[in-house]
Amino acid sequence: RFKGANRPVEQVSWFDVVDFCNKLSQREGLEPAYTIKGENVTCNWSAKGYRLPSEAEWEYSARSGQRFKYAGSNNVDEVAWYDANSGKQTHPVGQKKPNGFGLYDMSGNVWEWVWDWKGSYSGNNGTDLVGPDSGPGRVDRGGGWNDFARYSRVSFRFGDVPSNRYDGLGFRLSRL
């Protein structure tokens, strides 16, 4: 929906993203992470290709070893685009303060799909790297440009049907 250089991709389903990961991996000569058979998708966690982060990986990256409410600060305006400051649109990545790992927009701008199904979550510092085998939806994290600030908290989790697409939902890739 929103055009411009360096804006986050949005309006992509979880299925769109896993397919994109495999195509990008193949284009770069990397082993794809996913086996896709219709709506049945499995992940080869040792593949070197692109993939979605697990929920635990996403949270570890967003927290970056710090104890802030948001990714990089306790002040949401320093790190996130959300309903009160976004002007009703996404913004080019990197205009706000990065977190401790130098990652931008882990809070706000667009929600980010992760691998996991929505279910109970312990957040045990990476000891449970992959979540449940099924659930009511796939997890998205980080909050978005059209949501209240509280949804941009690193601890906030949301779940969506994997076929959903909307202008506040995007992704961030991982690879080994």
CSV table of C-alpha atoms in Angstrom, one decimal:
chain,number,residue,atom,x,y,z
A,1,ARG,CA,0.0,0.0,0.0
A,2,PHE,CA,2.8,2.4,0.9
A,3,LYS,CA,5.3,3.3,-1.7
A,4,GLY,CA,8.8,4.7,-1.3
A,5,ALA,CA,12.4,3.7,-0.9
A,6,ASN,CA,13.3,1.6,2.2
A,7,ARG,CA,9.7,1.2,3.4
A,8,PRO,CA,8.9,-2.2,4.9
A,9,VAL,CA,7.1,-4.7,2.8
A,10,GLU,CA,3.5,-5.2,3.9
A,11,GLN,CA,0.3,-6.9,2.8
A,12,VAL,CA,2.0,-10.3,2.6
A,13,SER,CA,0.7,-13.5,4.1
A,14,TRP,CA,2.7,-16.0,6.1
A,15,PHE,CA,2.5,-18.3,3.1
A,16,ASP,CA,3.8,-15.5,0.8
A,17,VAL,CA,6.8,-15.0,3.0
A,18,VAL,CA,7.9,-18.7,3.3
A,19,ASP,CA,7.6,-19.0,-0.5
A,20,PHE,CA,9.7,-15.8,-0.9
A,21,CYS,CA,12.3,-17.2,1.5
A,22,ASN,CA,12.7,-20.3,-0.7
A,23,LYS,CA,12.9,-18.3,-3.9
A,24,LEU,CA,15.4,-15.9,-2.5
A,25,SER,CA,17.5,-18.8,-1.2
A,26,GLN,CA,17.5,-20.5,-4.5
A,27,ARG,CA,18.4,-17.3,-6.3
A,28,GLU,CA,21.4,-17.0,-4.1
A,29,GLY,CA,22.4,-20.7,-4.4
A,30,LEU,CA,21.4,-21.5,-0.8
A,31,GLU,CA,19.6,-24.5,0.5
A,32,PRO,CA,15.9,-23.5,1.0
A,33,ALA,CA,14.7,-23.8,4.5
A,34,TYR,CA,11.1,-24.8,3.7
A,35,THR,CA,9.4,-27.8,2.2
A,36,ILE,CA,6.0,-26.5,1.0
A,37,LYS,CA,3.2,-28.9,0.1
A,38,GLY,CA,0.0,-26.8,-0.2
A,39,GLU,CA,-0.6,-25.3,3.2
A,40,ASN,CA,1.7,-27.9,4.9
A,41,VAL,CA,5.0,-26.2,5.5
A,42,THR,CA,8.0,-27.7,7.3
A,43,CYS,CA,11.3,-26.1,8.2
A,44,ASN,CA,14.8,-27.5,8.0
A,45,TRP,CA,16.4,-25.5,10.8
A,46,SER,CA,19.9,-26.5,9.7
A,47,ALA,CA,19.4,-25.2,6.1
A,48,LYS,CA,21.5,-22.2,5.2
A,49,GLY,CA,18.7,-20.5,3.3
A,50,TYR,CA,16.5,-17.6,4.3
A,51,ARG,CA,13.6,-18.2,6.7
A,52,LEU,CA,11.4,-16.5,9.3
A,53,PRO,CA,12.8,-16.3,12.8
A,54,SER,CA,11.3,-18.5,15.5
A,55,GLU,CA,9.4,-16.5,18.0
A,56,ALA,CA,12.2,-17.0,20.6
A,57,GLU,CA,14.8,-15.8,18.0
A,58,TRP,CA,12.7,-12.7,17.2
A,59,GLU,CA,12.3,-11.8,20.9
A,60,TYR,CA,16.0,-12.4,21.6
A,61,SER,CA,16.9,-10.1,18.6
A,62,ALA,CA,14.4,-7.4,19.7
A,63,ARG,CA,15.6,-7.4,23.4
A,64,SER,CA,19.2,-7.4,22.3
A,65,GLY,CA,20.3,-8.2,25.9
A,66,GLN,CA,18.5,-5.1,27.3
A,67,ARG,CA,15.5,-4.8,29.6
A,68,PHE,CA,13.5,-2.1,27.8
A,69,LYS,CA,9.8,-2.2,27.2
A,70,TYR,CA,10.4,-1.5,23.5
A,71,ALA,CA,13.2,-2.7,21.2
A,72,GLY,CA,16.0,-0.3,22.3
A,73,SER,CA,14.2,2.1,24.7
A,74,ASN,CA,11.5,2.6,27.3
A,75,ASN,CA,10.4,5.6,25.3
A,76,VAL,CA,8.2,4.3,22.4
A,77,ASP,CA,8.7,7.5,20.4
A,78,GLU,CA,12.5,7.0,20.2
A,79,VAL,CA,12.1,3.6,18.5
A,80,ALA,CA,8.7,3.0,17.0
A,81,TRP,CA,6.2,4.3,14.5
A,82,TYR,CA,2.7,3.7,15.9
A,83,ASP,CA,-0.8,5.3,15.7
A,84,ALA,CA,0.1,8.5,17.6
A,85,ASN,CA,3.2,9.4,15.5
A,86,SER,CA,3.0,7.6,12.2
A,87,GLY,CA,0.8,10.0,10.2
A,88,LYS,CA,-1.3,6.9,9.3
A,89,GLN,CA,1.5,5.3,7.2
A,90,THR,CA,4.7,3.2,7.3
A,91,HIS,CA,8.0,5.0,7.3
A,92,PRO,CA,11.4,4.2,5.7
A,93,VAL,CA,13.3,1.8,8.0
A,94,GLY,CA,16.1,3.3,10.1
A,95,GLN,CA,14.7,6.7,11.0
A,96,LYS,CA,14.3,5.8,14.7
A,97,LYS,CA,16.9,4.7,17.2
A,98,PRO,CA,18.2,1.1,16.8
A,99,ASN,CA,18.2,-1.4,19.6
A,100,GLY,CA,21.4,-2.8,21.2
A,101,PHE,CA,22.1,-5.1,18.2
A,102,GLY,CA,21.8,-2.2,15.8
A,103,LEU,CA,18.4,-3.5,14.5
A,104,TYR,CA,15.8,-0.9,13.5
A,105,ASP,CA,12.0,-1.0,13.7
A,106,MET,CA,11.7,-4.2,15.8
A,107,SER,CA,9.0,-2.1,17.6
A,108,GLY,CA,6.4,-0.5,15.4
A,109,ASN,CA,6.2,0.3,11.7
A,110,VAL,CA,4.8,-3.1,10.7
A,111,TRP,CA,4.0,-6.3,12.5
A,112,GLU,CA,6.5,-9.1,11.6
A,113,TRP,CA,5.5,-12.7,10.9
A,114,VAL,CA,7.5,-15.4,12.7
A,115,TRP,CA,7.6,-19.1,12.2
A,116,ASP,CA,5.6,-20.2,15.3
A,117,TRP,CA,2.0,-21.1,15.8
A,118,LYS,CA,0.3,-19.0,18.5
A,119,GLY,CA,0.2,-21.0,21.8
A,120,SER,CA,1.7,-20.8,25.3
A,121,TYR,CA,5.0,-19.1,25.3
A,122,SER,CA,7.6,-19.3,28.1
A,123,GLY,CA,10.2,-16.9,26.7
A,124,ASN,CA,12.9,-19.1,28.5
A,125,ASN,CA,15.9,-17.3,27.0
A,126,GLY,CA,16.0,-19.4,23.9
A,127,THR,CA,15.6,-22.8,25.6
A,128,ASP,CA,12.4,-23.5,23.7
A,129,LEU,CA,13.4,-22.3,20.2
A,130,VAL,CA,10.4,-23.7,18.3
A,131,GLY,CA,6.8,-23.3,19.6
A,132,PRO,CA,3.8,-25.6,19.3
A,133,ASP,CA,3.1,-27.8,16.3
A,134,SER,CA,-0.3,-26.1,15.6
A,135,GLY,CA,-2.5,-23.4,16.9
A,136,PRO,CA,-5.2,-20.8,16.0
A,137,GLY,CA,-2.8,-18.7,13.9
A,138,ARG,CA,0.8,-17.9,13.2
A,139,VAL,CA,2.5,-15.3,15.5
A,140,ASP,CA,3.4,-11.8,14.5
A,141,ARG,CA,5.4,-9.5,16.7
A,142,GLY,CA,6.4,-5.9,17.1
A,143,GLY,CA,3.3,-3.8,16.6
A,144,GLY,CA,2.5,-1.5,13.7
A,145,TRP,CA,2.0,2.0,12.4
A,146,ASN,CA,-1.8,1.9,13.0
A,147,ASP,CA,-1.8,0.4,16.5
A,148,PHE,CA,-1.6,1.6,20.1
A,149,ALA,CA,1.9,2.0,21.5
A,150,ARG,CA,1.4,-0.9,23.9
A,151,TYR,CA,1.3,-3.3,21.0
A,152,SER,CA,4.9,-2.2,20.1
A,153,ARG,CA,6.2,-3.7,23.4
A,154,VAL,CA,8.7,-6.4,22.9
A,155,SER,CA,6.6,-8.7,25.1
A,156,PHE,CA,3.4,-8.3,23.1
A,157,ARG,CA,2.3,-11.2,20.9
A,158,PHE,CA,-0.4,-11.4,18.4
A,159,GLY,CA,-1.6,-14.2,16.1
A,160,ASP,CA,-3.0,-14.2,12.6
A,161,VAL,CA,-4.4,-16.7,10.2
A,162,PRO,CA,-1.4,-17.5,8.0
A,163,SER,CA,-3.4,-16.4,4.8
A,164,ASN,CA,-4.1,-12.9,6.2
A,165,ARG,CA,-2.6,-9.9,4.4
A,166,TYR,CA,-3.0,-6.3,5.6
A,167,ASP,CA,-1.1,-3.0,5.4
A,168,GLY,CA,0.4,-3.3,8.8
A,169,LEU,CA,1.8,-6.8,8.5
A,170,GLY,CA,5.3,-7.6,7.1
A,171,PHE,CA,8.3,-9.7,7.9
A,172,ARG,CA,12.0,-9.8,8.8
A,173,LEU,CA,14.2,-12.6,7.5
A,174,SER,CA,16.8,-14.8,9.3
A,175,ARG,CA,19.5,-17.2,8.1
A,176,LEU,CA,22.3,-19.2,9.6
